[in-house]
Amino acid sequence: MSIIRRNEIEAVLPVSLQNVQNAAARICGYVRQTPLLESSLLNEVLGFRLLVKAECLQVTGSFKARGGFNQLLQLDEETKRQGIIAWSSGNHAQGVAYAAQKLGIKATILMPHDAPQLKMENTRRYGAEIVTYNRDTEDRNEVGNRLTAERGLHLIHSYDAERTIAGQGTVGLEIYNQTCEQGISPDALIVNCCGGGLSSGIAVTCGLYEKPPMLYTSEPQFFDDARRSLASGTMMKNDRVSGSICDALLMPNMGIKPLQILLHHGAQGLTASDDDAQAAMHVALEYFKLVLEPGGAVSLAAAFLNRQQFQGKTVVAVASGGNVDPDAYIDMLRRGRVHRAKLLPQLGR
Amino acid sequence: MSIIRRNEIEAVLPVSLQNVQNAAARICGYVRQTPLLESSLLNEVLGFRLLVKAECLQVTGSFKARGGFNQLLQLDEETKRQGIIAWSSGNHAQGVAYAAQKLGIKATILMPHDAPQLKMENTRRYGAEIVTYNRDTEDRNEVGNRLTAERGLHLIHSYDAERTIAGQGTVGLEIYNQTCEQGISPDALIVNCCGGGLSSGIAVTCGLYEKPPMLYTSEPQFFDDARRSLASGTMMKNDRVSGSICDALLMPNMGIKPLQILLHHGAQGLTASDDDAQAAMHVALEYFKLVLEPGGAVSLAAAFLNRQQFQGKTVVAVASGGNVDPDAYIDMLRRGRVHRAKLLPQLGR
């Protein structure tokens, strides 16, 4: 289903490289430069060079603290006193709650009632007040708008806001610096996509390369609104917002600003199934010593699934988060172990 | 049992800070600067500030590539042609095999027949020839010396060699730089200890701090020769060399050079049980998104066990490795989950 047409997607891009560079200078004392990891053993089996940007090691366990700090550090005193609100399934919730705690701002977070326990608990431990809604029966925007108005709060949008996109884009700046240090010019970047804040923010930085890499969004199978929107040039919507273990990547549709940026940069969409994501989590454990949540591993899964087209190339996959309930993680590894043998039989075991 | 007395431990130290700094300059193009991670949520529960040096993210999955490269980069051409040998339960094996592969040197590795499958497989995949011995019935030194002589190979000692110690010490330089950047002067460093190459190398760098941190070695319970050697000032030996899941930390005794350095710096020894190590692996998964092998998690476990004495302080724990068979990892997480509730009941779940 198309909900916004191509002619509504404007020519003037909402976020510039300068915005991202300013964000990097603004947030650098609050977030980490995460490592860009590589395994020569895995590369040999894959037939291409895979670099993993480990955003699961970011403060709060995902890239979301970047956008959170870039937003909150620009608020005026009056807005800070009134407090902020964010709507999130868990990673934006934690990133914003943590940033608010560090900066002494009261945070209210609207979360789906079935968000992973770990994400909900940690959001509370970062000092935020949590309000829940039912993902299947209630409209998040409706509940969120009502709550925001009633309480007079300032909304920190998780993806469709210039400052959020610029903050997430700092991941792209780091990738650029880290690849340059190694004399690498990647052929492709694969970035997990839900609202599109991260992938569009990174897209803004691709022009830094003399030969810009191809940018791919990665989404769970059956929740591939970005892939379809990028292919058609119009905003497409998902039929459902639940039914995948990739809880971080389930929404009706991506943001208009991210879509606009991604279309401008000629991005394309990739997908991976839950099984593929679990197999990628297992590979990440063995070859990168990283704990990924399923939504954080879709980019790696997409790289594995499309390995024929990447032969001989250099691919950066952004591992966007690692916030998974430990018990669920163990179960996912068990299933991932079985499916990995199908996805990457060359790896053995 | 004491095997070497205090008066045999000489006054002139085998490794200087300059040696470590030279090693850092030598190997920097071959190894990674690993991140120093922290979780505000965990700190709050612990009552002290815990920084984790994530050497599991180092190339080959442990700190060992540092010493390996520092050794191999200093070999003369004739020695390179003859080839090198290393004796190792798995991490030194991989670190040396990888360095040898990168530098085009033939590597032979002597490993216990019961080394973890992952470590043995990867050593082979890094291009080394593996020879096995029985850890319980054969003497590693005897088998190793015979093999080295028969084949005319150059031995890359895993801990009792100046160049190995200087290479591992680069971990300490990174910790120093990373803590300084954040304006932190740690009160204590906890470093996993088997032969003592890593802990003694780091000890050499402690003098960089205006107020040097206290250095603690961490070992598996019942394999605490370093703790006893440091307490008595004489080289003590373990009764056994098997019977713990911490496969990376099982040897008859530490090296004389490491002991000499550690005694000079007034280091003391801590221990943790296998259960504690597994609990620490579970905590590392949840709070740091890191996959640790049991021997790599003993330092974290020791920090948790001694949390009363660390209240209000800043402690750096070196997570030395993450090379664990995925199936074994899942089992260890299951057991770690249960024991974690006893070790750190405040963490909940």
XYZ file of C-alpha atoms in Angstrom:
698
model
C 0.000 0.000 0.000
C 1.373 3.390 -0.948
C 0.607 6.218 1.476
C 2.825 9.017 0.155
C 3.679 9.604 -3.510
C 6.995 10.428 -5.086
C 6.079 14.061 -5.821
C 5.570 14.687 -2.128
C 9.192 13.758 -1.487
C 10.930 17.094 -1.679
C 14.188 17.982 -3.302
C 15.751 19.823 -0.362
C 17.275 17.260 1.991
C 16.486 17.704 5.700
C 19.952 16.758 7.015
C 23.356 17.864 5.740
C 26.834 16.465 6.300
C 27.538 19.593 8.353
C 24.597 18.700 10.639
C 26.124 15.272 11.240
C 29.590 16.708 11.870
C 28.126 19.213 14.339
C 26.295 16.369 16.078
C 29.551 14.422 16.401
C 31.261 17.377 18.085
C 28.242 17.882 20.363
C 27.849 14.299 21.617
C 31.452 13.056 21.667
C 31.829 13.455 25.428
C 28.707 11.346 26.044
C 28.904 8.393 23.646
C 31.562 5.903 22.590
C 33.405 5.416 19.343
C 32.505 1.778 18.736
C 34.989 -0.593 17.085
C 34.860 -1.775 13.478
C 35.574 -5.496 13.745
C 36.674 -8.084 11.229
C 37.459 -11.812 11.227
C 39.945 -13.109 8.693
C 38.603 -16.652 9.222
C 35.054 -15.584 8.419
C 36.145 -13.464 5.443
C 37.890 -16.486 3.966
C 34.715 -18.555 4.125
C 32.446 -15.753 2.888
C 34.611 -14.797 -0.067
C 34.282 -11.128 0.779
C 35.592 -8.775 3.439
C 33.004 -8.130 6.146
C 33.494 -5.288 8.624
C 31.096 -5.133 11.556
C 30.366 -1.774 13.192
C 29.658 -2.868 16.758
C 26.974 -0.439 17.911
C 25.825 -3.045 20.430
C 28.823 -1.779 22.436
C 27.434 1.766 22.446
C 26.197 3.140 25.799
C 22.732 1.658 26.497
C 23.501 -1.196 24.097
C 22.442 0.399 20.810
C 23.159 3.392 18.535
C 20.108 5.234 19.899
C 21.995 7.212 22.563
C 23.618 9.193 19.734
C 20.374 10.718 18.493
C 19.108 11.064 22.050
C 22.062 13.171 23.143
C 22.031 15.230 19.957
C 18.386 16.105 20.650
C 18.581 16.731 24.386
C 21.777 18.777 24.252
C 19.963 21.315 22.025
C 16.883 21.859 24.195
C 16.275 25.254 25.793
C 15.990 25.539 29.572
C 12.201 25.920 29.577
C 11.726 22.723 27.544
C 14.150 20.868 29.804
C 12.105 21.900 32.849
C 8.862 20.675 31.237
C 10.384 17.312 30.441
C 10.536 15.112 27.355
C 8.695 12.105 25.985
C 9.750 9.361 23.592
C 7.791 6.529 21.967
C 9.843 3.413 21.531
C 9.908 -0.369 21.596
C 13.025 -0.246 23.712
C 16.289 0.964 22.235
C 15.294 4.593 21.632
C 13.624 4.374 25.061
C 16.903 3.443 26.739
C 18.999 5.870 24.719
C 16.727 8.811 25.514
C 16.199 7.802 29.161
C 19.966 7.527 29.664
C 20.655 10.877 27.978
C 17.885 12.520 30.029
C 19.300 11.041 33.246
C 22.807 12.292 32.441
C 21.477 15.773 31.638
C 19.020 15.974 34.535
C 15.821 16.025 32.452
C 12.610 14.168 33.368
C 11.756 11.516 30.759
C 8.439 9.800 30.038
C 8.594 6.823 27.683
C 5.687 5.243 25.819
C 6.435 1.568 25.159
C 4.445 -1.348 23.709
C 3.237 -3.628 26.517
C 5.076 -6.576 24.940
C 8.497 -4.910 24.691
C 11.334 -7.189 25.877
C 11.546 -7.238 29.673
C 15.200 -6.213 29.608
C 14.478 -3.093 27.565
C 11.608 -2.057 29.804
C 13.515 -2.717 33.028
C 16.588 -0.830 31.885
C 14.536 2.154 30.711
C 13.104 2.322 34.227
C 16.560 1.899 35.784
C 17.769 4.870 33.707
C 15.202 6.872 35.674
C 12.356 7.221 33.149
C 8.627 6.866 33.780
C 7.125 4.212 31.490
C 3.608 4.256 30.025
C 2.553 1.208 27.996
C 0.155 0.691 25.063
C -0.993 -2.358 23.117
C 0.938 -2.612 19.831
C -1.835 -4.581 18.094
C -4.983 -2.785 19.261
C -3.899 0.813 19.881
C -2.354 3.367 17.525
C 0.977 4.521 18.918
C 0.740 7.958 17.363
C -2.718 8.521 18.812
C -1.785 7.413 22.327
C 1.509 9.259 22.112
C 0.054 12.532 20.860
C -2.596 12.505 23.589
C -0.016 11.832 26.334
C 2.365 14.465 24.965
C -0.362 17.119 24.888
C -1.907 16.212 28.264
C 1.412 16.455 30.076
C 2.891 19.333 28.083
C 5.987 17.326 27.160
C 8.488 17.781 24.336
C 8.542 14.858 21.891
C 11.930 13.333 20.991
C 11.058 11.589 17.747
C 12.906 8.335 17.230
C 13.556 8.739 13.489
C 11.602 11.435 11.641
C 13.485 14.418 13.052
C 16.567 16.218 11.711
C 18.428 16.150 15.023
C 17.783 12.470 15.567
C 18.969 11.608 12.060
C 22.073 13.789 12.426
C 22.923 12.081 15.742
C 22.586 8.561 14.318
C 24.617 9.686 11.301
C 27.684 9.968 13.527
C 27.944 6.180 13.116
C 28.675 6.879 9.451
C 31.379 9.414 10.287
C 33.088 6.850 12.499
C 32.867 4.192 9.793
C 34.394 6.657 7.352
C 37.290 7.506 9.689
C 37.893 3.882 10.674
C 37.908 2.591 7.101
C 40.157 5.449 5.941
C 42.654 4.640 8.711
C 42.894 1.145 7.237
C 43.001 2.390 3.658
C 39.648 0.776 2.881
C 36.908 2.155 0.647
C 33.876 -0.089 1.246
C 31.748 -1.188 -1.687
C 28.580 -1.496 0.383
C 27.098 -0.515 3.733
C 24.214 -2.555 5.159
C 22.192 -0.829 7.864
C 19.202 -2.120 9.840
C 16.132 -0.033 9.166
C 12.907 0.572 11.050
C 12.050 4.283 11.066
C 15.169 4.927 8.995
C 16.993 7.379 11.276
C 20.203 5.348 11.359
C 20.321 4.365 7.699
C 19.473 7.875 6.445
C 21.956 9.464 8.873
C 24.679 7.174 7.564
C 23.581 7.879 3.965
C 24.390 11.555 4.525
C 28.023 10.618 5.248
C 28.557 8.345 2.226
C 29.571 11.292 0.066
C 32.775 11.583 2.107
C 34.204 8.670 0.136
C 35.729 9.419 -3.237
C 33.701 6.470 -4.536
C 30.622 6.322 -2.263
C 29.580 2.827 -1.168
C 26.206 1.415 -2.146
C 23.827 1.763 0.810
C 21.426 -1.061 1.657
C 18.739 -1.027 4.310
C 18.116 -4.385 6.015
C 14.731 -5.399 7.415
C 12.933 -8.472 8.709
C 11.098 -10.503 6.072
C 7.411 -9.406 5.829
C 8.288 -6.036 7.449
C 10.104 -4.636 4.432
C 8.362 -1.305 3.963
C 11.711 0.419 3.398
C 12.707 -2.019 0.656
C 9.382 -1.527 -1.107
C 9.375 2.231 -0.555
C 12.887 2.566 -1.981
C 11.986 0.386 -4.973
C 8.789 2.268 -5.763
C 9.779 5.789 -4.742
C 6.610 6.063 -2.643
C 5.988 5.459 1.048
C 4.811 1.870 1.529
C 3.348 0.380 4.673
C 3.671 -2.979 6.437
C 0.547 -5.097 6.906
C 1.474 -5.978 10.477
C 3.549 -4.562 13.329
C 4.117 -7.793 15.237
C 5.064 -11.354 14.382
C 8.857 -11.203 14.159
C 11.478 -11.691 16.891
C 13.203 -8.551 15.554
C 11.294 -6.366 18.032
C 13.451 -3.311 17.281
C 12.432 -3.257 13.609
C 8.618 -3.438 13.685
C 6.612 -0.359 12.740
C 3.879 0.480 10.220
C 6.273 2.452 8.009
C 9.496 4.400 7.956
C 9.768 8.195 8.301
C 9.300 10.568 5.392
C 12.569 12.422 6.053
C 14.634 9.223 6.135
C 12.926 7.990 2.965
C 13.654 11.269 1.226
C 17.359 11.044 2.132
C 17.666 7.365 1.261
C 15.969 7.845 -2.113
C 18.315 10.736 -2.865
C 21.300 8.474 -2.197
C 19.930 5.628 -4.315
C 19.648 3.202 -1.426
C 18.129 -0.243 -1.917
C 16.522 -2.655 0.510
C 17.530 -6.147 1.658
C 15.631 -8.518 3.957
C 16.330 -11.520 6.168
C 14.091 -13.984 7.981
C 14.019 -14.498 11.754
C 15.910 -17.753 11.191
C 18.585 -15.891 9.250
C 18.862 -13.281 12.014
C 19.313 -16.009 14.622
C 21.977 -17.699 12.499
C 23.755 -14.335 12.245
C 23.573 -13.940 16.038
C 25.327 -17.309 16.344
C 28.023 -16.265 13.856
C 28.475 -12.951 15.721
C 29.020 -14.849 18.970
C 31.653 -17.129 17.456
C 33.529 -14.804 15.110
C 33.118 -11.355 16.689
C 32.499 -12.203 20.384
C 29.503 -9.882 20.193
C 26.054 -10.340 21.709
C 23.500 -9.072 19.184
C 19.755 -8.778 19.516
C 17.840 -10.230 16.547
C 17.055 -6.780 15.097
C 20.736 -5.901 15.460
C 21.823 -8.949 13.461
C 19.601 -8.527 10.383
C 22.330 -6.541 8.586
C 24.813 -9.399 9.038
C 22.174 -11.911 7.954
C 21.503 -9.863 4.811
C 25.231 -9.802 4.056
C 25.368 -13.609 4.358
C 22.228 -14.128 2.254
C 23.588 -11.952 -0.558
C 27.152 -13.240 -0.458
C 27.163 -14.140 -4.145
C 26.770 -10.496 -5.161
C 29.405 -9.379 -2.626
C 32.160 -11.790 -3.735
C 35.556 -10.056 -3.631
C 34.042 -6.852 -2.236
C 34.252 -5.035 1.105
C 30.999 -4.761 3.026
C 30.290 -2.908 6.281
C 27.343 -4.260 8.300
C 26.107 -2.131 11.174
C 25.272 -4.329 14.179
C 22.851 -1.815 15.610
C 22.012 -3.269 19.029
C 22.538 -6.007 21.610
C 19.613 -5.571 24.005
C 18.184 -9.057 24.260
C 16.804 -10.869 27.319
C 19.514 -13.390 28.276
C 17.039 -16.307 28.419
C 15.644 -15.422 24.998
C 19.216 -15.047 23.737
C 20.094 -18.598 24.730
C 17.007 -19.942 22.935
C 17.794 -17.895 19.835
C 21.374 -19.217 19.780
C 20.046 -22.776 19.883
C 17.828 -22.126 16.880
C 20.511 -20.043 15.190
C 22.949 -22.937 15.433
C 20.625 -25.166 13.400
C 19.802 -22.588 10.733
C 23.395 -21.427 10.390
C 24.259 -24.804 8.894
C 21.783 -24.032 6.089
C 22.674 -20.367 5.655
C 26.452 -20.826 5.695
C 27.193 -24.537 5.305
C 30.820 -23.708 4.485
C 31.341 -22.604 8.083
C 30.988 -26.180 9.313
C 29.491 -27.389 12.603
C 55.094 -26.410 47.137
C 57.854 -23.854 46.634
C 60.149 -24.462 43.682
C 62.115 -21.202 43.482
C 63.101 -19.056 46.470
C 62.916 -15.322 46.912
C 66.698 -14.785 46.645
C 66.661 -16.282 43.156
C 64.303 -13.529 42.045
C 66.705 -10.892 40.822
C 66.608 -7.172 41.324
C 67.008 -6.195 37.647
C 63.611 -6.368 35.948
C 63.480 -8.127 32.557
C 61.014 -5.707 30.878
C 61.007 -1.898 30.949
C 58.296 0.624 30.120
C 60.382 1.544 27.075
C 60.187 -2.095 25.902
C 56.393 -1.945 26.099
C 56.228 1.393 24.311
C 58.474 0.047 21.551
C 56.232 -3.011 21.259
C 53.175 -0.764 20.874
C 54.808 1.131 18.005
C 55.883 -2.158 16.408
C 52.543 -3.999 16.477
C 50.053 -1.149 16.043
C 49.423 -1.902 12.362
C 48.576 -5.518 13.165
C 46.386 -5.477 16.270
C 43.373 -3.500 17.463
C 42.956 -0.961 20.207
C 40.172 -2.672 22.138
C 37.466 -0.612 23.872
C 37.256 0.071 27.597
C 33.582 -0.495 28.383
C 31.390 0.524 31.290
C 27.744 0.109 32.308
C 26.191 2.767 34.513
C 23.413 0.327 35.453
C 25.897 -2.283 36.633
C 28.043 0.290 38.465
C 24.999 1.423 40.395
C 24.306 -2.106 41.621
C 27.954 -2.905 42.364
C 28.658 0.280 44.305
C 31.898 0.819 42.423
C 32.921 1.845 38.928
C 33.874 -1.156 36.787
C 35.698 -0.662 33.490
C 36.093 -3.712 31.268
C 39.027 -3.883 28.849
C 37.516 -5.997 26.077
C 40.460 -8.040 24.831
C 37.992 -10.665 23.604
C 37.549 -8.237 20.682
C 41.255 -8.414 19.838
C 42.206 -10.180 16.586
C 42.058 -13.974 17.175
C 39.720 -13.363 20.145
C 42.292 -12.786 22.887
C 45.200 -10.518 23.852
C 47.725 -13.130 22.673
C 48.185 -11.699 19.167
C 49.982 -8.742 20.779
C 52.864 -10.801 22.151
C 52.853 -12.963 19.053
C 53.384 -10.034 16.708
C 55.960 -8.420 18.984
C 57.964 -11.647 18.875
C 57.622 -12.476 15.185
C 58.272 -8.941 13.954
C 61.743 -9.101 15.580
C 62.915 -12.401 14.096
C 65.835 -12.446 11.665
C 65.372 -13.818 8.155
C 67.152 -17.102 8.863
C 64.909 -17.839 11.862
C 61.809 -16.948 9.836
C 62.855 -19.458 7.174
C 63.344 -22.220 9.750
C 59.892 -21.601 11.237
C 58.562 -21.137 14.733
C 56.859 -23.266 17.370
C 54.525 -22.374 20.227
C 53.083 -24.472 23.059
C 49.602 -23.441 24.031
C 46.172 -24.536 25.163
C 44.644 -22.368 22.484
C 44.819 -18.594 22.740
C 48.582 -18.212 22.340
C 48.259 -20.876 19.631
C 45.793 -18.747 17.657
C 47.630 -15.477 18.285
C 50.953 -16.890 17.092
C 49.444 -18.851 14.182
C 47.654 -15.701 12.982
C 50.774 -13.530 13.299
C 52.836 -16.176 11.497
C 50.273 -16.394 8.697
C 50.222 -12.606 8.265
C 54.032 -12.488 8.176
C 54.511 -15.556 5.985
C 56.240 -17.739 8.590
C 55.582 -21.476 9.053
C 54.113 -22.211 12.497
C 53.986 -25.483 14.438
C 51.772 -25.490 17.532
C 51.882 -27.993 20.404
C 48.432 -28.227 22.036
C 46.883 -30.416 24.733
C 44.676 -33.099 23.152
C 41.684 -31.806 25.163
C 41.947 -28.163 24.105
C 38.572 -26.673 23.114
C 37.595 -27.714 19.595
C 37.136 -24.092 18.516
C 40.666 -23.151 19.545
C 42.191 -26.142 17.786
C 40.149 -25.669 14.614
C 40.933 -21.964 14.370
C 44.648 -22.527 14.936
C 44.561 -24.902 11.967
C 42.519 -22.433 9.912
C 45.185 -19.785 10.595
C 47.513 -22.101 8.713
C 49.480 -23.743 11.545
C 50.448 -27.405 11.904
C 49.138 -28.821 15.186
C 50.848 -31.502 17.297
C 48.946 -32.718 20.384
C 50.040 -34.097 23.785
C 48.180 -35.414 26.815
C 47.954 -32.706 29.473
C 47.622 -35.227 32.328
C 50.179 -37.887 31.392
C 52.855 -36.028 29.413
C 55.097 -33.117 30.411
C 54.541 -30.231 28.012
C 58.062 -28.901 28.405
C 59.579 -32.312 27.649
C 57.426 -32.927 24.571
C 57.879 -29.337 23.454
C 61.658 -29.259 23.862
C 62.033 -32.518 21.941
C 59.853 -31.299 19.067
C 61.602 -27.929 18.951
C 65.048 -29.547 18.778
C 64.072 -32.286 16.293
C 62.617 -29.810 13.816
C 65.090 -26.980 14.418
C 62.320 -24.499 15.218
C 62.407 -21.214 17.112
C 60.294 -21.266 20.289
C 57.846 -18.396 20.857
C 57.339 -18.668 24.606
C 53.826 -17.821 25.726
C 54.783 -15.919 28.896
C 58.356 -16.281 30.169
C 60.003 -14.133 27.487
C 60.760 -10.405 27.467
C 59.261 -9.796 24.038
C 56.072 -11.659 24.846
C 55.640 -9.739 28.104
C 56.330 -6.406 26.378
C 53.734 -7.215 23.691
C 51.020 -8.125 26.199
C 51.926 -4.995 28.174
C 50.532 -2.854 25.364
C 47.121 -3.638 26.898
C 48.297 -1.603 29.897
C 49.357 1.334 27.717
C 45.910 1.385 26.123
C 44.201 1.255 29.518
C 46.383 4.156 30.641
C 45.519 6.256 27.577
C 41.828 5.391 27.697
C 41.448 6.163 31.409
C 43.422 9.417 31.054
C 41.128 10.555 28.221
C 38.219 10.172 30.634
C 40.098 11.784 33.531
C 40.088 8.530 35.496
C 42.875 7.192 37.712
C 41.863 3.608 38.534
C 42.337 2.292 42.062
C 42.808 -1.306 40.958
C 43.508 -3.414 37.878
C 42.449 -7.068 37.857
C 44.173 -9.230 35.255
C 43.692 -12.928 34.505
C 46.895 -14.848 35.135
C 48.229 -18.177 33.907
C 51.882 -17.832 32.906
C 51.758 -14.173 33.911
C 52.754 -12.544 30.620
C 49.700 -10.286 30.485
C 49.590 -9.292 34.150
C 53.330 -8.609 34.363
C 53.294 -6.676 31.085
C 50.488 -4.496 32.419
C 52.335 -4.118 35.740
C 55.203 -2.473 33.870
C 52.826 0.276 32.705
C 51.252 1.040 36.099
C 54.003 3.529 36.926
C 52.590 5.845 34.250
C 49.869 6.876 36.685
C 50.721 9.549 39.231
C 49.119 7.251 41.819
C 49.651 3.720 40.445
C 46.657 1.391 40.768
C 46.899 -1.760 42.878
C 47.454 -4.734 40.570
C 45.634 -8.009 41.226
C 46.086 -11.251 39.355
C 42.932 -13.369 38.997
C 42.991 -17.168 38.789
C 40.622 -20.130 38.969
C 40.091 -21.548 42.458
C 42.524 -24.453 43.141
C 44.844 -23.164 40.374
C 46.088 -20.143 42.302
C 49.862 -20.553 42.057
C 50.261 -16.842 41.281
C 48.299 -15.807 44.367
C 50.393 -18.071 46.571
C 53.659 -17.139 44.856
C 52.937 -13.428 45.296
C 51.984 -13.921 48.945
C 55.067 -15.980 49.783
C 57.625 -14.362 47.489
C 58.597 -17.802 46.187
C 57.461 -19.735 43.099
C 54.592 -22.028 44.079
C 53.099 -24.785 41.970
C 49.575 -26.078 41.363
C 48.746 -29.663 42.286
C 46.817 -30.233 39.082
C 46.664 -28.854 35.544
C 43.119 -29.920 34.696
C 39.752 -29.879 36.419
C 38.498 -26.349 35.717
C 36.464 -25.014 32.802
C 38.932 -22.100 32.639
C 41.059 -23.936 30.078
C 43.152 -20.844 29.308
C 44.404 -20.576 32.892
C 45.662 -24.072 33.722
C 49.408 -24.650 34.044
C 51.750 -26.046 36.714
C 53.104 -22.599 37.576
C 53.642 -19.094 36.279
C 56.882 -17.842 34.704
C 59.844 -16.604 36.708
C 60.130 -13.333 34.780
C 56.457 -12.457 35.277
C 56.701 -13.350 38.969
C 59.754 -11.160 39.376
C 57.948 -8.176 37.787
C 54.712 -8.725 39.698
C 56.550 -9.026 43.045
C 58.410 -5.820 42.293
C 55.105 -4.026 41.748
C 53.549 -5.429 44.917
C 50.815 -7.335 43.076
C 48.421 -9.590 44.977
C 46.310 -12.529 43.870
C 42.544 -13.052 43.716
C 40.625 -16.194 42.763
C 37.162 -17.169 41.541
C 35.398 -20.507 41.155
C 34.122 -21.931 37.869
C 30.599 -21.031 39.017
C 31.700 -17.443 39.610
C 33.314 -17.296 36.164
C 30.108 -18.544 34.539
C 28.063 -15.980 36.451
C 30.457 -13.292 35.219
C 30.033 -14.559 31.633
C 26.280 -14.088 32.048
C 26.744 -10.562 33.402
C 29.139 -9.749 30.526
C 26.492 -10.876 28.031
C 23.781 -8.707 29.578
C 25.679 -5.561 30.564
C 28.585 -5.399 28.101
C 27.232 -7.405 25.104
C 30.512 -9.339 25.189
C 31.065 -13.059 24.708
C 33.740 -14.161 27.180
C 35.352 -17.546 27.609
C 35.443 -18.739 31.231
C 39.143 -17.957 31.643
C 38.487 -14.498 30.224
C 35.760 -13.782 32.789
C 37.677 -14.681 35.978
C 38.825 -11.054 36.400
C 35.209 -9.828 36.350
C 34.193 -12.607 38.730
C 36.990 -11.587 41.125
C 35.786 -7.972 40.978
C 32.253 -9.091 41.880
C 33.455 -11.396 44.687
C 35.512 -8.627 46.269
C 32.982 -5.844 45.805
C 32.990 -4.913 49.489
C 36.631 -3.853 49.335
C 36.082 -1.953 46.065
C 33.101 0.159 47.258
C 33.362 3.680 45.867
C 36.498 2.849 43.877
C 37.306 2.507 40.171
C 38.368 -0.952 39.030
C 39.584 -2.073 35.597
C 39.033 -5.766 34.821
C 40.780 -7.174 31.758
C 38.440 -9.541 29.881
C 41.309 -11.423 28.292
C 39.565 -13.699 25.802
C 36.339 -14.883 24.203
C 37.280 -18.142 22.486
C 34.652 -20.564 23.679
C 32.860 -23.326 21.759
C 29.341 -21.965 21.083
C 27.641 -25.102 22.442
C 29.726 -24.989 25.613
C 28.993 -21.262 25.863
C 25.242 -21.866 25.893
C 25.611 -24.456 28.666
C 27.827 -22.143 30.701
C 25.301 -19.319 30.365
C 22.583 -21.600 31.708
C 24.672 -22.440 34.770
C 25.904 -18.862 35.071
C 22.327 -17.613 35.216
C 21.664 -19.725 38.321
C 24.882 -18.842 40.134
C 24.634 -15.145 39.281
C 21.613 -14.904 41.569
C 23.875 -16.000 44.445
C 26.920 -13.954 43.474
C 25.067 -10.712 42.736
C 21.537 -11.041 44.136
C 21.077 -7.265 43.819
C 21.081 -7.645 40.030
C 17.730 -9.417 40.140
C 16.430 -12.184 37.848
